[in-house]
Amino acid sequence: MGSTPDAKWKLADHPKLPKGKPVAVVVLDGWGEANADQYNCIHTAETPTMDSLKKGAPERWRLVRAHGTAVGLPTEDDMGNSEVGHNALGAGRIFAQGAKLVDLALESGKIYEGEGFKYIQESFANGTLHLIGLLSDGGVHSRLDQLQLLLKGVSERGVKRVRVHILTDGRDVLDGSSVGFVETLENDLAKLREKGIDARIASGGGRMHVTMDRYENDWNVVKRGWDAQVLGEAPHKFKSALEAVKKLRAEPKANDQYLPPFVIVDDNGKAVGPIVDGDAVVTFNFRADRMVMIAKSLEYEDFDKFDRVRFPKIRYAGMLQYDGELKLPSHYLVSPPEIDRTSGEFLVHNGVRTFACSETVKFGHVTFFWNGNRSGYFNKQLEEYVEIPSDIGITFNVQPKMKALEIAEKARDAILSRKFDQIRVNLPNGDMVGHTGDIEATVVACKAADEAVKMILDAIEQVGGIYVVTADHGNAEDMVKRDKSGKPLLDKEGKIQILTSHTLQPVPIAIGGPGLAPGVRFRNDVPDGGLANVAATVMNLHGFVAPSDYETTLIEVVDK
Ligand SMILES: O=C(O)[C@H](O)COP(=O)(O)O
Ligand SMILES: [Mn+2]
Ligand SMILES: [Mn+2]
């Protein structure tokens, strides 16, 4: 391990645990613990490796909380998600997250007093305010009630013309729910029109096909959004958004997540809300990952990711600042959580050589989110982040193995190279395939993730290292919407209602490997432990004591 850190970063030595053991930290995305039935794909799938880890309970396997207040979300009804999960895993503390911060800012009215709001307000007299974001009550990227409050707020503060550019969900909420959300929004906008505000939905499209790509996986997604939102051009034109969503959903195999882009046109066929010079734009999602690309396209003068055709002079603000390192966007309505002093930063300053890897769709989870929504390295000499290109233009049920094997191979090679002290990966399968609602494919996905874990654990075995296997939130363990008693709910046609979203379930954490000191076991006095307790645990396994403000470690060392 490297040179002496300066005082601010120096971690105390753990009194009992040694340094220098390679530690593999494996995050299974969307891998919760739930009762066993046919809608639990993890149960159905062959997962011998994960099953064998469970046998280590309670000393080396346990459950941790991954939803609600344990990860900084407003209520216990909020399911976990990758952003808050990886933030908690990496930062070791619970921060009030975007959803909560926006709630507070709206409730207190502070949102209207900040620099970001004053900036966009300058466009209210002569321009249009465009609101772009995910239309649902999923609470993962955005929330409908926040949009409604924002609409009310701007209507009381001088806005004359509003255009909403909607992205339909079906991923954090039930497929088909888009119709109801559009109806609600249309009612709200009609009320604003009664008050003399020219308010309309101007364009739309499914979130996975339009605008909300992440980690630069496929810029075409953002371009389709740009064409509809900014240029007012799309393959589908409708007189109303409700008609658009209903008609497009009626196409074979259509679903909310992948609706094609559409624009709303007037009686002359002219788009009702392209974005033009002098307008203001707010992206109203609070979550960062799927807003960074659109933020770049709206803000950067210098831009070569696709041909924007026009680059209107607008006043643009994000609901939050999405990237703390890039300071993107430069204007925002609510300050993001200040997730500082993350475990990654501490460990690197204490000489821990770090390798992180996933495929594109989850790459930022073990880098950007892990490091507190901060892009880039802390110390290039000590860190290597490897991104395996994801397949593009497919739904992952057609390729459920995704790049699990490739990620595991990279991790294995990194472990065997002995060049790294921490080897951190995210295995996306359970989550990305779980979101498609395809049960059969999700079973294949879970098996592939389990095989990847095995490859990593085998490498750890060879080098005498330690492993920590956990997850960021549930998904694949429950694929059906249930009533309060846990019984699957049926739709009007008597078919089960597939759950494409995450869950409220706890997730497993397992520790082990030949490098684990014999007396290490999970404490039994942290029964409510959550993802934020993992950072201190990992720091201990690297031979350090975590900073005192971190959530407590999950492990203890007993004499053997
Ligand atoms: O963005 C997504 O894909 C979903 O809304 C949430 O999934 P994630 O939190 O696992 O990324
Ligand atoms: Mn996730
Ligand atoms: Mn997910």
XYZ file of C-alpha atoms and ligand atoms in Angstrom:
573
model
C 0.000 0.000 0.000
C 1.059 3.539 -0.792
C 2.260 6.680 0.961
C 1.082 8.310 4.190
C -2.245 10.147 3.862
C -2.645 13.672 5.200
C -4.351 14.001 8.579
C -7.820 14.714 7.199
C -7.923 11.383 5.477
C -5.943 9.161 7.814
C -7.936 6.157 8.971
C -7.005 4.462 12.245
C -5.689 0.927 12.066
C -8.185 -1.730 13.021
C -7.053 -3.192 16.341
C -7.540 -6.780 15.225
C -7.880 -6.995 11.453
C -4.896 -7.052 9.116
C -4.293 -4.947 6.042
C -3.320 -6.111 2.608
C -5.950 -8.771 1.950
C -7.650 -8.264 -1.404
C -11.331 -7.564 -0.821
C -13.896 -8.258 -3.562
C -17.064 -6.200 -3.128
C -19.814 -7.624 -5.300
C -23.137 -5.807 -5.696
C -25.898 -7.856 -7.225
C -28.238 -5.266 -8.678
C -31.887 -5.862 -7.863
C -31.353 -8.975 -5.708
C -33.613 -8.985 -2.653
C -34.716 -11.657 -0.223
C -38.352 -12.750 -0.328
C -40.583 -15.729 0.257
C -40.144 -18.549 -2.181
C -42.825 -18.886 -4.846
C -42.984 -18.970 -8.625
C -42.710 -15.185 -8.869
C -39.428 -15.196 -6.985
C -36.972 -15.619 -9.859
C -33.989 -15.899 -7.532
C -35.683 -18.831 -5.838
C -36.618 -20.457 -9.161
C -33.179 -19.978 -10.705
C -30.280 -22.272 -10.009
C -28.129 -20.153 -7.742
C -25.810 -22.591 -5.956
C -23.226 -19.979 -5.064
C -25.613 -17.544 -3.442
C -27.396 -20.479 -1.768
C -24.143 -21.698 -0.281
C -23.390 -18.242 1.132
C -26.733 -18.248 2.902
C -25.683 -21.318 4.788
C -23.189 -19.070 6.616
C -26.058 -17.374 8.492
C -26.107 -15.824 11.001
C -22.348 -15.360 11.393
C -21.457 -14.643 7.782
C -24.756 -14.020 6.057
C -27.549 -11.675 7.033
C -30.099 -9.279 5.625
C -29.826 -5.509 5.519
C -32.398 -2.830 4.840
C -32.283 -1.290 1.390
C -35.377 0.911 1.125
C -37.099 3.864 2.764
C -35.419 5.915 5.448
C -32.522 3.445 5.722
C -31.289 4.877 2.415
C -32.453 8.484 2.868
C -35.824 8.232 1.118
C -38.855 10.124 2.414
C -40.949 7.208 3.728
C -40.902 3.477 4.406
C -43.174 3.065 1.377
C -40.342 4.133 -0.924
C -38.655 1.207 -2.612
C -34.896 1.242 -2.830
C -33.065 2.143 -5.996
C -29.581 2.097 -7.434
C -28.747 5.716 -6.752
C -29.632 5.767 -3.075
C -28.420 2.191 -2.594
C -24.964 2.731 -4.039
C -24.690 6.159 -2.388
C -25.332 4.496 0.981
C -22.984 1.585 0.241
C -20.181 3.914 -0.773
C -20.688 6.792 1.643
C -21.370 4.849 4.817
C -23.878 7.419 6.017
C -27.530 8.110 5.299
C -28.118 11.347 3.424
C -31.519 12.884 2.820
C -31.804 12.099 -0.878
C -33.105 14.113 -3.835
C -36.713 13.026 -3.379
C -36.720 14.242 0.210
C -34.788 17.446 -0.493
C -37.218 18.437 -3.244
C -40.172 17.700 -0.933
C -38.689 19.970 1.724
C -37.871 22.759 -0.735
C -41.382 22.693 -2.158
C -42.996 22.536 1.263
C -41.044 25.477 2.633
C -41.177 27.450 -0.601
C -37.362 27.715 -0.577
C -37.291 26.307 -4.070
C -38.655 29.638 -5.325
C -36.087 31.709 -3.467
C -32.971 30.088 -4.870
C -30.727 31.270 -7.684
C -31.970 28.537 -10.026
C -35.596 29.562 -9.877
C -34.783 33.269 -10.198
C -32.746 32.428 -13.268
C -35.523 30.593 -15.099
C -38.091 33.126 -13.931
C -36.442 35.704 -16.179
C -38.037 33.875 -19.099
C -41.570 33.890 -17.705
C -42.596 37.287 -19.102
C -41.672 36.687 -22.737
C -40.873 33.032 -23.089
C -42.209 29.562 -22.406
C -41.306 27.386 -19.444
C -40.646 23.783 -20.539
C -40.757 21.016 -17.972
C -39.136 17.767 -19.059
C -39.219 14.602 -16.959
C -40.585 11.253 -15.935
C -44.345 11.285 -15.413
C -45.139 8.845 -12.599
C -45.303 8.513 -8.862
C -42.454 5.970 -8.770
C -40.335 8.213 -6.553
C -37.122 6.864 -8.049
C -36.342 9.598 -10.588
C -39.242 12.007 -10.084
C -42.680 12.272 -8.542
C -45.928 13.483 -10.031
C -46.934 15.361 -6.878
C -43.710 17.360 -7.057
C -44.454 18.274 -10.671
C -47.947 19.332 -9.630
C -46.599 21.541 -6.853
C -44.060 23.041 -9.210
C -46.791 23.828 -11.740
C -48.791 25.512 -9.007
C -45.717 27.414 -7.857
C -44.779 28.755 -11.270
C -48.404 29.670 -12.004
C -48.365 31.875 -8.894
C -45.086 33.438 -9.896
C -45.731 34.947 -13.265
C -45.443 32.112 -15.751
C -47.538 32.714 -18.883
C -46.858 29.727 -21.039
C -45.915 26.191 -19.932
C -45.106 23.140 -22.004
C -44.632 19.747 -20.381
C -42.576 17.106 -22.178
C -43.524 13.826 -20.624
C -41.625 10.552 -20.385
C -43.844 7.587 -19.647
C -42.643 5.157 -17.001
C -43.873 1.560 -16.577
C -40.535 0.636 -14.966
C -40.801 2.094 -11.463
C -44.597 1.750 -11.627
C -46.984 -0.704 -13.287
C -47.003 -0.880 -17.055
C -50.111 0.844 -18.382
C -50.255 3.369 -15.569
C -49.086 6.085 -17.990
C -52.666 6.647 -19.142
C -53.829 7.611 -15.657
C -50.859 9.889 -15.077
C -51.494 11.699 -18.369
C -55.155 12.136 -17.440
C -54.188 13.654 -14.112
C -51.704 16.016 -15.710
C -54.157 17.033 -18.442
C -56.689 17.941 -15.727
C -54.114 20.032 -13.904
C -53.115 21.830 -17.083
C -56.776 22.490 -17.961
C -57.155 24.202 -14.587
C -54.138 26.367 -15.308
C -55.669 27.313 -18.655
C -58.819 28.415 -16.826
C -56.567 30.784 -14.920
C -55.304 32.230 -18.189
C -52.032 30.309 -18.378
C -51.326 28.686 -21.711
C -50.346 25.260 -20.387
C -50.104 22.058 -22.458
C -48.300 18.793 -22.905
C -46.026 19.299 -25.909
C -44.303 15.972 -26.489
C -43.652 12.567 -25.022
C -42.173 9.130 -25.306
C -41.226 6.093 -23.233
C -38.398 6.681 -20.804
C -36.190 3.835 -22.077
C -36.520 4.932 -25.693
C -36.619 8.687 -25.291
C -34.271 10.950 -23.284
C -33.488 8.877 -20.189
C -30.386 6.970 -21.259
C -27.481 6.834 -18.832
C -23.711 6.619 -18.787
C -23.627 7.425 -22.525
C -24.885 3.987 -23.461
C -26.866 5.195 -26.487
C -27.039 8.852 -27.490
C -29.819 8.045 -29.968
C -32.146 7.863 -26.977
C -31.358 11.458 -26.064
C -31.503 12.545 -29.704
C -35.031 11.178 -30.103
C -35.998 13.303 -27.122
C -34.201 16.353 -28.457
C -35.961 16.101 -31.794
C -39.381 15.965 -30.132
C -38.812 18.407 -27.281
C -36.585 21.020 -28.909
C -37.256 20.680 -32.632
C -40.905 19.628 -32.349
C -40.285 16.686 -34.646
C -41.291 13.058 -34.095
C -42.583 10.136 -36.145
C -45.944 10.330 -34.373
C -48.134 13.414 -34.173
C -51.285 13.705 -32.106
C -53.736 16.382 -31.039
C -53.545 15.303 -27.402
C -51.184 13.378 -25.190
C -53.938 11.135 -23.910
C -54.772 10.093 -27.442
C -51.045 9.611 -28.122
C -50.448 7.325 -25.182
C -53.612 5.297 -25.734
C -52.986 4.815 -29.463
C -49.298 4.049 -29.133
C -49.943 1.588 -26.338
C -52.416 -0.245 -28.564
C -49.616 -1.186 -30.998
C -48.451 -4.812 -30.696
C -45.873 -5.323 -27.927
C -46.032 -1.667 -26.924
C -45.381 -0.723 -23.320
C -44.938 2.454 -21.308
C -41.159 2.146 -21.024
C -40.583 2.018 -24.770
C -43.312 4.209 -26.301
C -42.007 5.906 -29.448
C -41.518 9.670 -29.388
C -44.501 11.845 -30.255
C -45.299 15.531 -30.509
C -48.573 17.301 -29.932
C -49.671 19.420 -32.862
C -52.325 22.103 -33.364
C -55.087 22.063 -35.976
C -52.577 23.091 -38.645
C -50.261 20.200 -37.792
C -47.741 22.510 -36.132
C -45.949 21.333 -32.981
C -47.375 23.183 -29.985
C -44.194 23.417 -27.950
C -40.746 23.327 -29.508
C -38.050 24.920 -27.382
C -36.876 28.246 -28.803
C -34.592 31.168 -27.941
C -35.642 32.938 -24.765
C -37.430 29.943 -23.237
C -36.675 28.364 -19.879
C -36.255 24.618 -19.405
C -36.392 22.584 -16.204
C -35.631 18.880 -16.110
C -37.772 17.930 -13.155
C -36.219 14.548 -12.314
C -34.227 14.663 -9.105
C -32.192 11.526 -9.782
C -28.915 12.097 -11.535
C -27.888 9.208 -13.757
C -30.526 9.472 -16.467
C -30.430 13.281 -16.556
C -26.725 13.840 -17.131
C -26.897 13.260 -20.886
C -29.864 15.537 -21.557
C -28.286 18.126 -19.254
C -25.152 18.065 -21.389
C -27.151 18.475 -24.573
C -29.142 21.400 -23.152
C -26.169 23.151 -21.573
C -22.977 22.509 -23.506
C -22.164 24.943 -26.299
C -19.516 22.509 -27.494
C -21.283 19.254 -28.198
C -20.700 16.507 -30.742
C -22.813 13.584 -29.534
C -25.521 14.118 -32.143
C -26.576 16.862 -34.511
C -28.759 19.182 -32.477
C -29.741 21.108 -35.665
C -30.652 24.105 -33.494
C -29.120 25.034 -30.140
C -31.611 27.497 -28.689
C -30.462 30.158 -26.229
C -32.390 29.062 -23.186
C -32.251 29.386 -19.435
C -31.861 25.812 -18.245
C -32.027 24.492 -14.698
C -32.071 20.960 -13.338
C -34.288 20.029 -10.445
C -30.927 19.223 -8.814
C -27.341 19.548 -9.883
C -26.758 16.096 -11.314
C -22.957 15.831 -11.399
C -20.988 17.401 -8.560
C -17.654 17.078 -10.327
C -18.768 18.520 -13.669
C -21.040 21.040 -11.865
C -23.739 20.023 -14.300
C -26.102 21.679 -14.816
C -24.769 24.989 -13.609
C -28.237 26.159 -12.569
C -30.551 24.049 -10.417
C -33.608 24.510 -8.235
C -32.581 22.401 -5.228
C -29.101 21.714 -3.911
C -28.202 18.031 -4.110
C -27.211 16.039 -1.028
C -23.604 16.774 -0.194
C -22.251 13.272 -0.179
C -18.664 13.903 0.816
C -15.902 11.848 2.467
C -17.006 8.617 0.845
C -15.354 5.318 1.707
C -13.827 5.169 -1.751
C -12.092 8.487 -1.221
C -10.910 7.553 2.270
C -9.591 4.185 1.197
C -7.750 5.560 -1.806
C -6.123 8.219 0.407
C -5.046 5.381 2.679
C -3.362 3.614 -0.171
C -6.052 1.082 -1.056
C -5.640 0.319 -4.739
C -9.092 0.135 -6.191
C -10.569 -1.551 -9.224
C -14.220 -0.994 -10.179
C -16.084 -2.554 -13.057
C -19.497 -3.057 -14.556
C -21.098 -2.866 -17.947
C -22.210 0.508 -19.251
C -25.776 0.470 -17.944
C -24.485 0.049 -14.390
C -20.944 1.382 -14.710
C -21.678 4.633 -12.913
C -23.271 2.760 -10.065
C -19.941 1.440 -8.750
C -18.070 4.616 -9.686
C -20.253 7.745 -9.851
C -22.951 6.770 -7.328
C -20.469 4.914 -5.128
C -18.358 8.056 -4.923
C -21.262 10.335 -3.999
C -22.457 11.359 -7.491
C -18.992 12.421 -8.477
C -17.447 11.436 -11.791
C -13.761 10.727 -12.244
C -10.967 9.285 -10.146
C -9.669 10.387 -6.739
C -6.178 9.226 -7.592
C -5.496 7.886 -11.052
C -2.361 6.124 -9.884
C -4.291 3.954 -7.451
C -7.590 3.427 -9.245
C -8.772 1.710 -12.374
C -12.385 1.815 -13.494
C -13.307 -0.549 -16.323
C -16.493 -0.238 -18.337
C -17.694 -3.131 -20.476
C -19.898 -1.833 -23.292
C -23.526 -2.892 -22.832
C -25.620 -4.107 -25.707
C -27.584 -1.216 -27.106
C -31.031 -0.986 -28.618
C -32.372 -4.135 -26.930
C -34.529 -4.922 -23.962
C -32.453 -7.127 -21.732
C -34.891 -10.026 -21.618
C -33.557 -10.976 -25.050
C -30.007 -11.082 -23.681
C -30.527 -11.916 -19.995
C -26.975 -13.013 -19.369
C -25.921 -9.495 -20.259
C -22.171 -9.009 -19.629
C -22.091 -10.836 -16.295
C -19.419 -13.238 -17.464
C -17.266 -10.472 -18.912
C -17.542 -8.439 -15.713
C -16.598 -11.480 -13.659
C -13.624 -12.199 -15.928
C -12.351 -8.649 -15.531
C -12.788 -8.892 -11.770
C -11.075 -12.279 -11.710
C -8.127 -10.946 -13.708
C -7.897 -7.894 -11.473
C -7.887 -10.114 -8.392
C -5.328 -12.536 -9.775
C -3.085 -9.676 -10.929
C -2.636 -8.783 -7.241
C -2.472 -5.167 -8.318
C -5.565 -4.175 -6.356
C -6.726 -4.192 -2.751
C -10.403 -3.620 -3.494
C -12.142 -5.119 -6.491
C -15.666 -3.749 -6.789
C -18.276 -4.802 -9.306
C -21.962 -4.475 -10.034
C -23.729 -7.422 -11.657
C -26.795 -5.928 -13.383
C -28.794 -8.975 -14.419
C -31.433 -9.380 -11.729
C -32.342 -5.739 -12.001
C -32.146 -4.970 -15.701
C -33.968 -8.118 -16.726
C -36.340 -7.878 -13.774
C -37.455 -4.479 -15.082
C -38.636 -6.090 -18.303
C -41.221 -8.118 -16.366
C -40.189 -11.255 -18.248
C -40.137 -13.971 -15.590
C -38.440 -16.668 -17.652
C -35.685 -14.345 -18.764
C -35.201 -13.077 -15.219
C -34.590 -16.640 -14.039
C -31.843 -16.961 -16.669
C -30.493 -13.587 -15.539
C -30.263 -14.675 -11.903
C -28.421 -17.856 -12.820
C -25.922 -15.840 -14.865
C -25.310 -13.456 -11.970
C -24.772 -16.399 -9.621
C -22.205 -17.889 -11.994
C -20.400 -14.570 -12.109
C -20.267 -14.459 -8.316
C -18.734 -17.937 -8.349
C -15.967 -16.878 -10.714
C -15.086 -13.919 -8.493
C -15.187 -15.993 -5.304
C -12.961 -18.632 -6.875
C -10.364 -15.976 -7.673
C -10.564 -14.643 -4.125
C -9.997 -18.192 -2.911
C -6.820 -18.422 -5.007
C -5.269 -15.245 -3.650
C -6.295 -15.744 -0.025
C -8.649 -12.774 -0.132
C -11.961 -11.715 1.340
C -15.354 -11.258 -0.278
C -18.362 -9.138 0.523
C -21.395 -10.028 -1.578
C -24.461 -7.842 -1.283
C -27.124 -6.035 -3.337
C -28.500 -2.515 -3.724
C -32.268 -3.207 -3.522
C -34.792 -5.855 -4.447
C -36.252 -6.559 -7.871
C -35.915 -10.109 -9.261
C -37.121 -11.757 -6.057
C -40.665 -10.567 -6.631
C -42.180 -10.134 -10.064
C -45.837 -9.739 -9.187
C -47.955 -7.033 -7.650
C -49.464 -8.306 -4.395
C -52.236 -7.376 -2.033
C -51.494 -6.606 1.609
C -51.634 -10.275 2.553
C -49.036 -11.089 -0.110
C -51.438 -12.684 -2.584
C -50.752 -11.910 -6.286
C -53.154 -9.320 -7.697
C -55.040 -9.973 -10.901
C -55.967 -7.392 -13.532
C -59.429 -6.971 -15.107
C -58.805 -9.875 -17.459
C -57.798 -12.169 -14.598
C -54.087 -12.084 -15.506
C -51.455 -11.563 -12.832
C -50.137 -8.021 -12.620
C -46.456 -8.161 -13.407
C -44.239 -6.049 -11.219
C -41.486 -4.425 -13.278
C -40.275 -2.220 -10.442
C -37.989 -2.622 -7.455
C -39.345 -3.857 -4.140
C -39.267 -2.966 -0.463
C -37.427 -6.184 0.392
C -34.189 -6.396 2.373
C -31.065 -7.639 0.630
C -28.474 -10.218 1.663
C -24.911 -9.515 2.648
C -22.374 -12.314 2.917
C -18.730 -12.185 3.957
C -16.070 -14.827 3.698
C -12.968 -16.003 1.903
C -9.697 -17.491 3.122
C -8.395 -14.048 4.089
C -11.177 -13.407 6.566
C -9.759 -13.576 10.062
C -11.236 -16.599 11.899
C -13.098 -14.661 14.589
C -14.927 -12.287 12.231
C -18.696 -12.565 12.341
C -21.760 -10.391 12.017
C -22.745 -8.656 15.226
C -26.197 -9.389 16.512
C -26.680 -5.938 18.012
C -27.300 -4.136 14.685
C -30.633 -5.746 13.825
C -31.784 -2.764 11.729
C -28.570 -2.578 9.782
C -28.875 -1.192 6.305
C -26.758 -0.553 3.230
C -25.055 2.400 4.904
C -23.478 0.004 7.429
C -21.590 -1.779 4.686
C -18.915 0.901 4.164
C -17.572 0.668 7.727
C -17.666 -3.111 7.391
C -15.589 -3.024 4.213
C -13.145 -0.545 5.765
C -12.639 -2.988 8.665
C -11.947 -5.794 6.210
C -9.238 -3.593 4.694
C -7.740 -3.287 8.192
C -9.071 0.182 9.069
C -11.531 1.661 11.514
C -14.199 3.739 9.798
C -14.575 7.455 10.618
C -16.695 7.987 13.727
C -19.593 9.615 11.864
C -20.045 6.558 9.644
C -22.894 4.154 10.348
C -21.531 1.400 12.525
C -19.842 -1.714 11.205
C -21.800 -4.931 10.883
C -18.939 -7.117 12.047
C -17.062 -7.954 15.214
C -13.985 -10.042 15.886
C -14.263 -12.657 18.582
C -11.386 -14.694 19.947
C -11.205 -18.137 18.398
O -33.452 3.868 -13.899
C -33.885 2.729 -13.826
O -33.525 1.818 -14.584
C -34.972 2.438 -12.822
O -35.816 3.533 -12.696
C -34.385 2.152 -11.486
O -33.429 1.150 -11.561
P -32.021 1.280 -10.811
O -32.274 2.127 -9.606
O -31.680 -0.131 -10.442
O -31.072 1.870 -11.757
Mn -30.075 -1.083 -8.805
Mn -33.479 -1.046 -11.312
